[in-house]
PDB file of C-alpha atoms in Angstrom:
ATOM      1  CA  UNK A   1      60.916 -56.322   0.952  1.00 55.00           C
ATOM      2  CA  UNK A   2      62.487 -58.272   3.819  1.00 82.00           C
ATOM      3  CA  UNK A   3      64.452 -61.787   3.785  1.00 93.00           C
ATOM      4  CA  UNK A   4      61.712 -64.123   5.179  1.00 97.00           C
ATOM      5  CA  UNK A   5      64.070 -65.608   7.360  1.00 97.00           C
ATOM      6  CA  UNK A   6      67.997 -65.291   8.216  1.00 97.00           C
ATOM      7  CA  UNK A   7      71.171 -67.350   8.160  1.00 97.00           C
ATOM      8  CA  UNK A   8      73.784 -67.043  10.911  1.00 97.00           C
ATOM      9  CA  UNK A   9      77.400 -68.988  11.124  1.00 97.00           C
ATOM     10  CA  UNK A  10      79.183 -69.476  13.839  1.00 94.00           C
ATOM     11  CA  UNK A  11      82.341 -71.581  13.377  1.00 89.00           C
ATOM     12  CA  UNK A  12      80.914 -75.422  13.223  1.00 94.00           C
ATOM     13  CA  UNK A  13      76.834 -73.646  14.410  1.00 97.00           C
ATOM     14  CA  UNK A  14      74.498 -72.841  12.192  1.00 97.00           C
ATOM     15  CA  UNK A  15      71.210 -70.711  12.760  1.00 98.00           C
ATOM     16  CA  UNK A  16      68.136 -70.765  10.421  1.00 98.00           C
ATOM     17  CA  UNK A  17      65.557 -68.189  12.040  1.00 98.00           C
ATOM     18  CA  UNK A  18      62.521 -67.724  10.362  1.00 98.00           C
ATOM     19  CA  UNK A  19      61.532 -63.995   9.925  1.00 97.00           C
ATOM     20  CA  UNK A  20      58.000 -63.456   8.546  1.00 97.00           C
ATOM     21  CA  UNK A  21      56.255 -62.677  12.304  1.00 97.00           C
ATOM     22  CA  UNK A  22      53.514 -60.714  10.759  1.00 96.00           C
ATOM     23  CA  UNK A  23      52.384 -63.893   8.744  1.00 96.00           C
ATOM     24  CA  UNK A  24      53.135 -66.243  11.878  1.00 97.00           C
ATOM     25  CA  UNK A  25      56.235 -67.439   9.865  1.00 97.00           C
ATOM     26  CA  UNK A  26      53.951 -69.790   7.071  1.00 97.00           C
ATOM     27  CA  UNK A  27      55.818 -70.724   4.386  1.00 97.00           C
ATOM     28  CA  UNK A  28      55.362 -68.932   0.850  1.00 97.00           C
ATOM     29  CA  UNK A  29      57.314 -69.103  -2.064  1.00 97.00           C
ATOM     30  CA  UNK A  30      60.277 -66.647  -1.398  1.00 97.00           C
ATOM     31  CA  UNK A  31      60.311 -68.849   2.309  1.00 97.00           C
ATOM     32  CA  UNK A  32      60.964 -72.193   0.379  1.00 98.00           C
ATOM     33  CA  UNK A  33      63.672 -70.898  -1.842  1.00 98.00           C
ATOM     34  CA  UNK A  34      65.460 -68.754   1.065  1.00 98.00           C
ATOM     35  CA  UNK A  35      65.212 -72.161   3.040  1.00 98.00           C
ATOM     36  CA  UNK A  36      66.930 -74.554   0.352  1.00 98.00           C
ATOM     37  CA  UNK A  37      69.702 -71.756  -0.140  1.00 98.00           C
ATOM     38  CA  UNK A  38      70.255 -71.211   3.758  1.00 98.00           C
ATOM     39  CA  UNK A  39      70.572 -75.494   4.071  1.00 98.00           C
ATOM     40  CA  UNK A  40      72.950 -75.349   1.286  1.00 98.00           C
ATOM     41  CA  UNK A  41      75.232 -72.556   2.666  1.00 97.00           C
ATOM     42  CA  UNK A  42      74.803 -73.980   6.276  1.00 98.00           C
ATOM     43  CA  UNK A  43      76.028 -77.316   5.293  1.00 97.00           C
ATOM     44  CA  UNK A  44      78.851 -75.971   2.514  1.00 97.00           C
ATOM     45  CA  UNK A  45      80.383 -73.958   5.326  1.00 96.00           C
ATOM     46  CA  UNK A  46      80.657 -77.480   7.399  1.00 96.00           C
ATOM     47  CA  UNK A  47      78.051 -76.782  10.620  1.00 97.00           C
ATOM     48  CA  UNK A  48      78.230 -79.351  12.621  1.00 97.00           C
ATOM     49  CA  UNK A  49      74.953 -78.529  14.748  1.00 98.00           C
ATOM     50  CA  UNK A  50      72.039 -76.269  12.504  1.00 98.00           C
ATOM     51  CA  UNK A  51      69.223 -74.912  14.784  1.00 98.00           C
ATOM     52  CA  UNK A  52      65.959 -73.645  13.429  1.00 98.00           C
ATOM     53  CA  UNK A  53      63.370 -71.204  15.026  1.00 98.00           C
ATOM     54  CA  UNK A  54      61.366 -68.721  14.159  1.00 98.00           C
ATOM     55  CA  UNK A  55      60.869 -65.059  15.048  1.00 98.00           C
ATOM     56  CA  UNK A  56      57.855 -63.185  16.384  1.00 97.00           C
ATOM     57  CA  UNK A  57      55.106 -65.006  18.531  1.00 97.00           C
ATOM     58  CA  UNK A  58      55.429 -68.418  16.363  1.00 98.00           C
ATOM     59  CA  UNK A  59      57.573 -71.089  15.541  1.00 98.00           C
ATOM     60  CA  UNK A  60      55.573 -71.639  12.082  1.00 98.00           C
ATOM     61  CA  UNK A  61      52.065 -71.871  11.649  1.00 95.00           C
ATOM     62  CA  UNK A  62      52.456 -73.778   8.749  1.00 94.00           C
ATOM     63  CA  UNK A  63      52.426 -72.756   4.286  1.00 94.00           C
ATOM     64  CA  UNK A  64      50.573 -69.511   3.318  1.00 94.00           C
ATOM     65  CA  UNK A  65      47.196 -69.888   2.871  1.00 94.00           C
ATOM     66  CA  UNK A  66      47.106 -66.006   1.764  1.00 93.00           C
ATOM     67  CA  UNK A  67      49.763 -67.205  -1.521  1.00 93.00           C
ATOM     68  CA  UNK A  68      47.111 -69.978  -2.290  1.00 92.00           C
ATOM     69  CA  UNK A  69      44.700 -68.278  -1.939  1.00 93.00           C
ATOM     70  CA  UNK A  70      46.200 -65.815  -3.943  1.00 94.00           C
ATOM     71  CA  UNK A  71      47.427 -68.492  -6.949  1.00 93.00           C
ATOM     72  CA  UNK A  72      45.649 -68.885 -10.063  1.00 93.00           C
ATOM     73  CA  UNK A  73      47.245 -72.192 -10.668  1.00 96.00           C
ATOM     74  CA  UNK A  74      46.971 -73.974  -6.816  1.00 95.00           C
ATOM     75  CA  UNK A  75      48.160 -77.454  -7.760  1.00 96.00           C
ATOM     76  CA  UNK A  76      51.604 -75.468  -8.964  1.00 96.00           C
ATOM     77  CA  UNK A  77      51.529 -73.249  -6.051  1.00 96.00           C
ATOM     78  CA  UNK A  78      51.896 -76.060  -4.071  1.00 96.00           C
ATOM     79  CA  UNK A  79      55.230 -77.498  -6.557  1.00 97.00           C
ATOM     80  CA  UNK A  80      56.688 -74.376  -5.908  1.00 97.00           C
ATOM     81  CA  UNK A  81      56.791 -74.178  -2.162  1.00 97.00           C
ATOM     82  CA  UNK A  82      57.081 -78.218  -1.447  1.00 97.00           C
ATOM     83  CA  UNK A  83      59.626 -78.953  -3.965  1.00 98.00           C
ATOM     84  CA  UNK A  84      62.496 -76.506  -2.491  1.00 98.00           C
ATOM     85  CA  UNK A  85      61.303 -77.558   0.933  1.00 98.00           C
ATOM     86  CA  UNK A  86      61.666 -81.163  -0.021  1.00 98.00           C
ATOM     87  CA  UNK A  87      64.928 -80.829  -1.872  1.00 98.00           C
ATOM     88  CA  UNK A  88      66.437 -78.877   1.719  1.00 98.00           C
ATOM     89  CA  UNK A  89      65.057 -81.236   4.495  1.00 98.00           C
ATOM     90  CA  UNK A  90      66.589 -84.284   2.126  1.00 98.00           C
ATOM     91  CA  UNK A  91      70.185 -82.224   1.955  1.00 97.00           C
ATOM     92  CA  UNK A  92      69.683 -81.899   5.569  1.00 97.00           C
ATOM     93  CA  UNK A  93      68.810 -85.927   6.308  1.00 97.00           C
ATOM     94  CA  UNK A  94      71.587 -87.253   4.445  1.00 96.00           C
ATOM     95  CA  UNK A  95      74.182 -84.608   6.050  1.00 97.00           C
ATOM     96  CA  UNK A  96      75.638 -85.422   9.117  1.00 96.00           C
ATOM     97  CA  UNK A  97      75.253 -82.002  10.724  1.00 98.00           C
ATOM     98  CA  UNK A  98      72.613 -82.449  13.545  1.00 98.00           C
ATOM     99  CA  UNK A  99      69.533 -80.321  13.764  1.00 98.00           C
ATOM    100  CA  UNK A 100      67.658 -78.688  16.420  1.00 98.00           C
ATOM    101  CA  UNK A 101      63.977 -77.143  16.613  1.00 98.00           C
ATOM    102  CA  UNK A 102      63.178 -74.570  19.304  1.00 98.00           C
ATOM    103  CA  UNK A 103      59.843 -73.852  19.110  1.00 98.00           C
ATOM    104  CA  UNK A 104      57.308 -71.845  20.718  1.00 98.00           C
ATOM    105  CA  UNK A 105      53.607 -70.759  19.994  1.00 98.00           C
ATOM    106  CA  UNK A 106      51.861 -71.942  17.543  1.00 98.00           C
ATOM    107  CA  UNK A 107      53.263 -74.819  15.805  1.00 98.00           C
ATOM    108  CA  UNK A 108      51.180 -76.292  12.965  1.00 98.00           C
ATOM    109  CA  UNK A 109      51.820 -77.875   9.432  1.00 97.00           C
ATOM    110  CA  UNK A 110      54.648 -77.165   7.822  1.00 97.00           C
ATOM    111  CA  UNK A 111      56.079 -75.809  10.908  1.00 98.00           C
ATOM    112  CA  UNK A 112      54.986 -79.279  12.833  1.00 98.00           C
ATOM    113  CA  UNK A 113      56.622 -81.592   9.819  1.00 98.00           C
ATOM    114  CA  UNK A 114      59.762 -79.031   9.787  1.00 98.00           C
ATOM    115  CA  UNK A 115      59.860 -79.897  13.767  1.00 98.00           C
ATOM    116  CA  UNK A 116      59.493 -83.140  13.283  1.00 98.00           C
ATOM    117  CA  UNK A 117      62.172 -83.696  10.831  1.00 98.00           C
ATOM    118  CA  UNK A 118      64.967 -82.313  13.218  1.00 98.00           C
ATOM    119  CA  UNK A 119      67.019 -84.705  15.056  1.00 98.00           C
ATOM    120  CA  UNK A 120      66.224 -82.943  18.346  1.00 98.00           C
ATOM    121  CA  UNK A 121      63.500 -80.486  19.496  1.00 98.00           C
ATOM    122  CA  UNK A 122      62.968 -78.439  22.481  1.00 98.00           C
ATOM    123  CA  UNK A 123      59.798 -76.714  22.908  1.00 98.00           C
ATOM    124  CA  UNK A 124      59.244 -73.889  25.271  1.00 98.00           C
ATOM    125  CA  UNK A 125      55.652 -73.818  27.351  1.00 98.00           C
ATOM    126  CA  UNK A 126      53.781 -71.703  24.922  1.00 98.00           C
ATOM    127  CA  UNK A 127      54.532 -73.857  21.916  1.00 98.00           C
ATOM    128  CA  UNK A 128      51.578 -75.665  20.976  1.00 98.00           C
ATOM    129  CA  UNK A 129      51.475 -78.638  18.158  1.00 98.00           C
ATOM    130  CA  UNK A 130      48.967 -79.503  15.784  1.00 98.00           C
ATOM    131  CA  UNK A 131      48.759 -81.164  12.318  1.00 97.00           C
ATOM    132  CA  UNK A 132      46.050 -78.895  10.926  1.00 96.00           C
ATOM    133  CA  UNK A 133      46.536 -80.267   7.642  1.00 96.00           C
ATOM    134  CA  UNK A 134      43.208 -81.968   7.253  1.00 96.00           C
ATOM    135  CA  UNK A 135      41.345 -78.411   8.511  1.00 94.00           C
ATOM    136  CA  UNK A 136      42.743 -76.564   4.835  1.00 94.00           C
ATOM    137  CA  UNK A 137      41.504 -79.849   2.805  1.00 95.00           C
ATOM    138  CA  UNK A 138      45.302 -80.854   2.759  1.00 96.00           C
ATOM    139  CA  UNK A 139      46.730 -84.337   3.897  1.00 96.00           C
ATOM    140  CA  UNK A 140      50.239 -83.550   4.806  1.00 97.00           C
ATOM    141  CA  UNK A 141      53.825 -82.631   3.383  1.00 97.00           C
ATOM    142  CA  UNK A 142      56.951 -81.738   4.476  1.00 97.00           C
ATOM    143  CA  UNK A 143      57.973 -85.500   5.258  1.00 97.00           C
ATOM    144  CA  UNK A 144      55.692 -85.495   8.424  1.00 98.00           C
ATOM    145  CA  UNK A 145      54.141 -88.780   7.422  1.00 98.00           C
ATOM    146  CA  UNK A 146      57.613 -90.263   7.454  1.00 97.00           C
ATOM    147  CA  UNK A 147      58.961 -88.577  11.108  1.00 97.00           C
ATOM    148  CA  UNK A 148      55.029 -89.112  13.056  1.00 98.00           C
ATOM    149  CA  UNK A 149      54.868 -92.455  13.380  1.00 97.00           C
ATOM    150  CA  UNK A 150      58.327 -93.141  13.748  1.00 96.00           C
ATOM    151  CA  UNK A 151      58.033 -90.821  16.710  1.00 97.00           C
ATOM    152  CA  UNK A 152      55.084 -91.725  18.708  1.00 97.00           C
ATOM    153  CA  UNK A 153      53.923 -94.725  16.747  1.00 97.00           C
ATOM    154  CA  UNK A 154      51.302 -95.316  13.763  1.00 97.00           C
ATOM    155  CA  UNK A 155      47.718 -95.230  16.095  1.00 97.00           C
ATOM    156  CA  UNK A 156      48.693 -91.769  18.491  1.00 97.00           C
ATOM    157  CA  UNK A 157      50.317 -90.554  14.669  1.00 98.00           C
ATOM    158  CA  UNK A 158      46.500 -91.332  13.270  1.00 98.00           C
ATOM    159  CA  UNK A 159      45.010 -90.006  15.953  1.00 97.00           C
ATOM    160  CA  UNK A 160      47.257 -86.890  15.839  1.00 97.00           C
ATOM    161  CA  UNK A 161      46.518 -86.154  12.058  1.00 97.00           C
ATOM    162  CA  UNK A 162      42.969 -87.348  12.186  1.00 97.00           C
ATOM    163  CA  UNK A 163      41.565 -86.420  15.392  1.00 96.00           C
ATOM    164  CA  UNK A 164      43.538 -83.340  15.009  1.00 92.00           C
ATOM    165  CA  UNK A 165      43.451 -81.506  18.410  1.00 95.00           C
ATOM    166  CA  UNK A 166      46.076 -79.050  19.546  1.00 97.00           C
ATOM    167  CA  UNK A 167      49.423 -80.843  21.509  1.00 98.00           C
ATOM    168  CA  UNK A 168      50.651 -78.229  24.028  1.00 98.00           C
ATOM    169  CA  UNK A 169      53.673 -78.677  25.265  1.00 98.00           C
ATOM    170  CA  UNK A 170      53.621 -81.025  27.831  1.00 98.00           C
ATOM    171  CA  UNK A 171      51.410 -83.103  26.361  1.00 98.00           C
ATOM    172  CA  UNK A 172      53.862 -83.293  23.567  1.00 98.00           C
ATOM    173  CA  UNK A 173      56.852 -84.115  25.691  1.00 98.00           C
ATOM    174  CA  UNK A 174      54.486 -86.948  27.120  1.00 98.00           C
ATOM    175  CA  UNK A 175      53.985 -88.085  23.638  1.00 98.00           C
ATOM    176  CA  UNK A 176      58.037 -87.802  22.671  1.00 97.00           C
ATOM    177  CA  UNK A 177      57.460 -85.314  20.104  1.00 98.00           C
ATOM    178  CA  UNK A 178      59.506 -82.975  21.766  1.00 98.00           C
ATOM    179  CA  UNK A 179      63.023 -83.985  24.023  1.00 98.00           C
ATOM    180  CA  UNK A 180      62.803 -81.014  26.609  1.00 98.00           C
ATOM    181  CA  UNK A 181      59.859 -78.552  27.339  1.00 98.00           C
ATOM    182  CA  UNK A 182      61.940 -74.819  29.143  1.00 98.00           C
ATOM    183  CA  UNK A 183      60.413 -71.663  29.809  1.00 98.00           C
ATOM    184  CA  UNK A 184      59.518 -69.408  26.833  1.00 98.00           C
ATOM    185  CA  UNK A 185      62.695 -67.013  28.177  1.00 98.00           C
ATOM    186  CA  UNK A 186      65.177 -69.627  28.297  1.00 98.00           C
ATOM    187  CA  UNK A 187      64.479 -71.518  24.945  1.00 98.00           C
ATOM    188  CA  UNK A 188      67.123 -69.976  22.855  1.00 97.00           C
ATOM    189  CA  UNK A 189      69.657 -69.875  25.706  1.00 98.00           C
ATOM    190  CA  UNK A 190      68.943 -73.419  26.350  1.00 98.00           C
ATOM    191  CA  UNK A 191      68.716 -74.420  22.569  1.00 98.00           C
ATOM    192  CA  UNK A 192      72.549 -72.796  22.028  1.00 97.00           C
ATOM    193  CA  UNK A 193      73.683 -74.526  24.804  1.00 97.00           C
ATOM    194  CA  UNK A 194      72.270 -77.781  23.096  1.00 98.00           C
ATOM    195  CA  UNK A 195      73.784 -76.755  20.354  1.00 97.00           C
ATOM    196  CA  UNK A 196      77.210 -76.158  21.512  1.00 96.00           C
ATOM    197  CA  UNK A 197      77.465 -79.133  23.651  1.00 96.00           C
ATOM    198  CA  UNK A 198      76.268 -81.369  20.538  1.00 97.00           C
ATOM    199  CA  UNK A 199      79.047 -79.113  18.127  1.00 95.00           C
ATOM    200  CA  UNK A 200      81.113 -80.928  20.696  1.00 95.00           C
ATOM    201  CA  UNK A 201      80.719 -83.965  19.355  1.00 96.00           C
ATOM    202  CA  UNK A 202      83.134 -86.162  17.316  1.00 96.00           C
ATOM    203  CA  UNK A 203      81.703 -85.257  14.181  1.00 94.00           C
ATOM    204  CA  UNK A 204      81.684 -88.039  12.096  1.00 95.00           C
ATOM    205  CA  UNK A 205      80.350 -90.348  14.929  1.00 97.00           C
ATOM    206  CA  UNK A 206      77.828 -88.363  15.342  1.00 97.00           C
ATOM    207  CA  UNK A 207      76.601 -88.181  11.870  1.00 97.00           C
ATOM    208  CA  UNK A 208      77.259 -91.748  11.453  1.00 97.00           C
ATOM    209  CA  UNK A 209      74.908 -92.647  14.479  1.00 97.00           C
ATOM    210  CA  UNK A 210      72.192 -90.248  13.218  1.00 97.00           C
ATOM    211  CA  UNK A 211      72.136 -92.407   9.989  1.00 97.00           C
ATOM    212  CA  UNK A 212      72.343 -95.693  11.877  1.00 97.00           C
ATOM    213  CA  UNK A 213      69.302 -94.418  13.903  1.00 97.00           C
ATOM    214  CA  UNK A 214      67.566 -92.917  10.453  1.00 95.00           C
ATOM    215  CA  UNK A 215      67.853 -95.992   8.808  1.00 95.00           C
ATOM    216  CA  UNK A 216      67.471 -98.516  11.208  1.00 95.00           C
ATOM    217  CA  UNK A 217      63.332 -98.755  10.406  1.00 94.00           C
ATOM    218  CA  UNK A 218      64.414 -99.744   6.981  1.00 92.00           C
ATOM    219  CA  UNK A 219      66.626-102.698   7.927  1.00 95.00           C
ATOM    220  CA  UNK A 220      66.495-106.182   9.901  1.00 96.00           C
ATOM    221  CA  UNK A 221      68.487-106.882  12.442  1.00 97.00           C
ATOM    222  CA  UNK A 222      71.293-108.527  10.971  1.00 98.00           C
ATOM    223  CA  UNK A 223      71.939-105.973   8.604  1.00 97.00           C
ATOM    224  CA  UNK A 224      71.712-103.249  11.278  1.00 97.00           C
ATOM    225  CA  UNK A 225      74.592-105.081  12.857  1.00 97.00           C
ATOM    226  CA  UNK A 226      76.776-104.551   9.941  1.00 97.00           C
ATOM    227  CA  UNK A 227      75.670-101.076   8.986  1.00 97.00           C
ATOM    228  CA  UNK A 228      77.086-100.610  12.836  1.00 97.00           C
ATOM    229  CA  UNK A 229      80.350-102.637  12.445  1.00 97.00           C
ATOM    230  CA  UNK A 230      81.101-100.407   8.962  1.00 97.00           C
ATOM    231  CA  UNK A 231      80.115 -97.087  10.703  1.00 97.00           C
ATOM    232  CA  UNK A 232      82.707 -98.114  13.653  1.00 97.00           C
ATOM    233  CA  UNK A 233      85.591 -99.368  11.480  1.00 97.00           C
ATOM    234  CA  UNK A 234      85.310 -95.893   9.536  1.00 97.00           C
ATOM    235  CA  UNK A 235      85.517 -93.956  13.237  1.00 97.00           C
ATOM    236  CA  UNK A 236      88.265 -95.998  14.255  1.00 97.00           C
ATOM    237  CA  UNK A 237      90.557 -94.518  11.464  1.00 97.00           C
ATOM    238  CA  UNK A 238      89.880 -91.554  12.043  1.00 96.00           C
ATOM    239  CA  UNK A 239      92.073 -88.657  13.913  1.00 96.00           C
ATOM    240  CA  UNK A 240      89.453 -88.067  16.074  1.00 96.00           C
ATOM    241  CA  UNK A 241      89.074 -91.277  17.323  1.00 96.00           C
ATOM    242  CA  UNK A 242      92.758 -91.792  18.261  1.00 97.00           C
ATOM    243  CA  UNK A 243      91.800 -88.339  19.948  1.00 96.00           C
ATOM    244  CA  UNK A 244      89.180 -89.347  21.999  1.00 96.00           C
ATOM    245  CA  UNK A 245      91.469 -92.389  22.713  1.00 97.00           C
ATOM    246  CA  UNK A 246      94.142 -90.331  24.635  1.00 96.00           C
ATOM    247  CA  UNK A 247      91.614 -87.869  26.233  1.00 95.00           C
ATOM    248  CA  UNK A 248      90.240 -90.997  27.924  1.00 96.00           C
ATOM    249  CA  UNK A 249      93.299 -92.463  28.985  1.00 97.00           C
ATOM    250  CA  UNK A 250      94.831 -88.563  29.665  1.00 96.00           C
ATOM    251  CA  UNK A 251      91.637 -87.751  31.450  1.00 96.00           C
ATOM    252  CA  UNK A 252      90.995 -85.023  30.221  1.00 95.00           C
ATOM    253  CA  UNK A 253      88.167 -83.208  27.564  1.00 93.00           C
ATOM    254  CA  UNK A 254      88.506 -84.077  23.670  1.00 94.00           C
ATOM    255  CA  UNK A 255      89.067 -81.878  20.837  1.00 93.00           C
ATOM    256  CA  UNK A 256      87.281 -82.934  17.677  1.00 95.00           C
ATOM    257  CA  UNK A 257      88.751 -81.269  14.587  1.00 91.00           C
ATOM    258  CA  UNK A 258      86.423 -83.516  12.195  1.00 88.00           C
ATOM    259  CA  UNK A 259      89.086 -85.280  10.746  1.00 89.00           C
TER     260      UNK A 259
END
């Protein structure tokens, strides 16, 4: 039996890839669990940048119908694949190691909240996006009714999950569910050079603004302002700040160590 997806670390990059092509990547079981232990060992080793993709002619087309199908007990079917699922893309929120989708083909359910949840996503021109909850009697999981209307808003997220027609690529990039739509050959040598160029990052500035940005639809203004003036006095201690201090006035690139 083979892992249904696979880990790689790089230094401060991580690489989930998700490896079941002959099921179009849909999440089962053994998927869920191998996801929440490749988000812990990611973020243990200290990745800075985490990319996730998936192998074969799919990003994810979304759970495994075939394992519900399958379940005698559908209601805890469902508790086994969302809870692990849930448990990683929380880890993964409250980190401050950035994450990247690089999609392509089909693109649906799980595989559209999994997108979705990433702070970044580029999609290459065969990826196509749909919610397809509603079409297996589901209404959604995965946190995508969280990350939808944040993205595009609450009436295109309705019409989105309700109306539920298939987003291709462009349409999506119209729609800001994706940042950058490439050619189906260049999306995973333009997704690691996204990645590198974001590992390049101070680190903790970087995570800090990502939770700034997170949170900011939970908070007024005024406390916004001081969530930012607390995030910038902690960066201003830090080595890396004083780094990026002389690398301005040295002119010349920084080197982040994280610290």
């Amino acid at each position: 039996m083979t892992e249904p997806l696979r880990l790689h670390l790089d230094a401060a990059l991580g690489r989930i890839v998700f490896d079941r092509p002959q099921a179009l990547n849909a999440i089962d079981q053994a998927t869920a669990r191998a996801f929440e232990a490749a988000v812990a060992q990611a973020l243990d080793a200290g990745v800075r940048v985490l990319t996730l993709s998936g192998n074969g002619r799919a990003f994810m087309a979304g759970g495994d119908l075939a394992a519900f199908r399958r379940a005698e007990d559908r209601a805890a079917e469902a508790e086994a694949i969302i809870a692990p699922m849930n448990r990683a893309l929380a880890r993964l929120a409250g980190s401050d190691a950035l994450t990247v989708a690089l999609l392509h083909g089909p693109v649906a359910g799980a595989g559209l909240s999994l997108a979705l949840a990433a702070d970044l996503a580029l999609a290459a021109e065969s990826a196509v996006l749909s919610f397809a909850y509603l079409g297996v009697g589901a209404p959604a999981d995965c946190g995508i009714t969280w990350a939808l209307p944040r993205i595009v808003g609450l009436r295109r997220a309705a019409w989105i999950a309700l109306e539920g027609s298939a987003v291709p690529a462009g349409q999506a990039l119209d729609w800001g569910l994706v940042n950058r739509v490439v050619p189906d050959a260049a999306l995973q040598e333009e997704g690691a050079r996204l990645a590198a160029r974001l590992a390049g990052l101070a680190p903790g500035a970087s995570g800090a603004l990502k939770h700034l940005l997170r949170d900011s639809f939970g908070r007024d203004y005024a406390a916004t302002l001081e969530a930012e003036k607390q995030a910038f006095k902690t960066c201003a201690a830090t080595a890396d700040f004083a780094e990026a201090l002389s690398a301005f006035f040295e002119k010349r690139p920084a080197r982040f160590t994280g610290n």
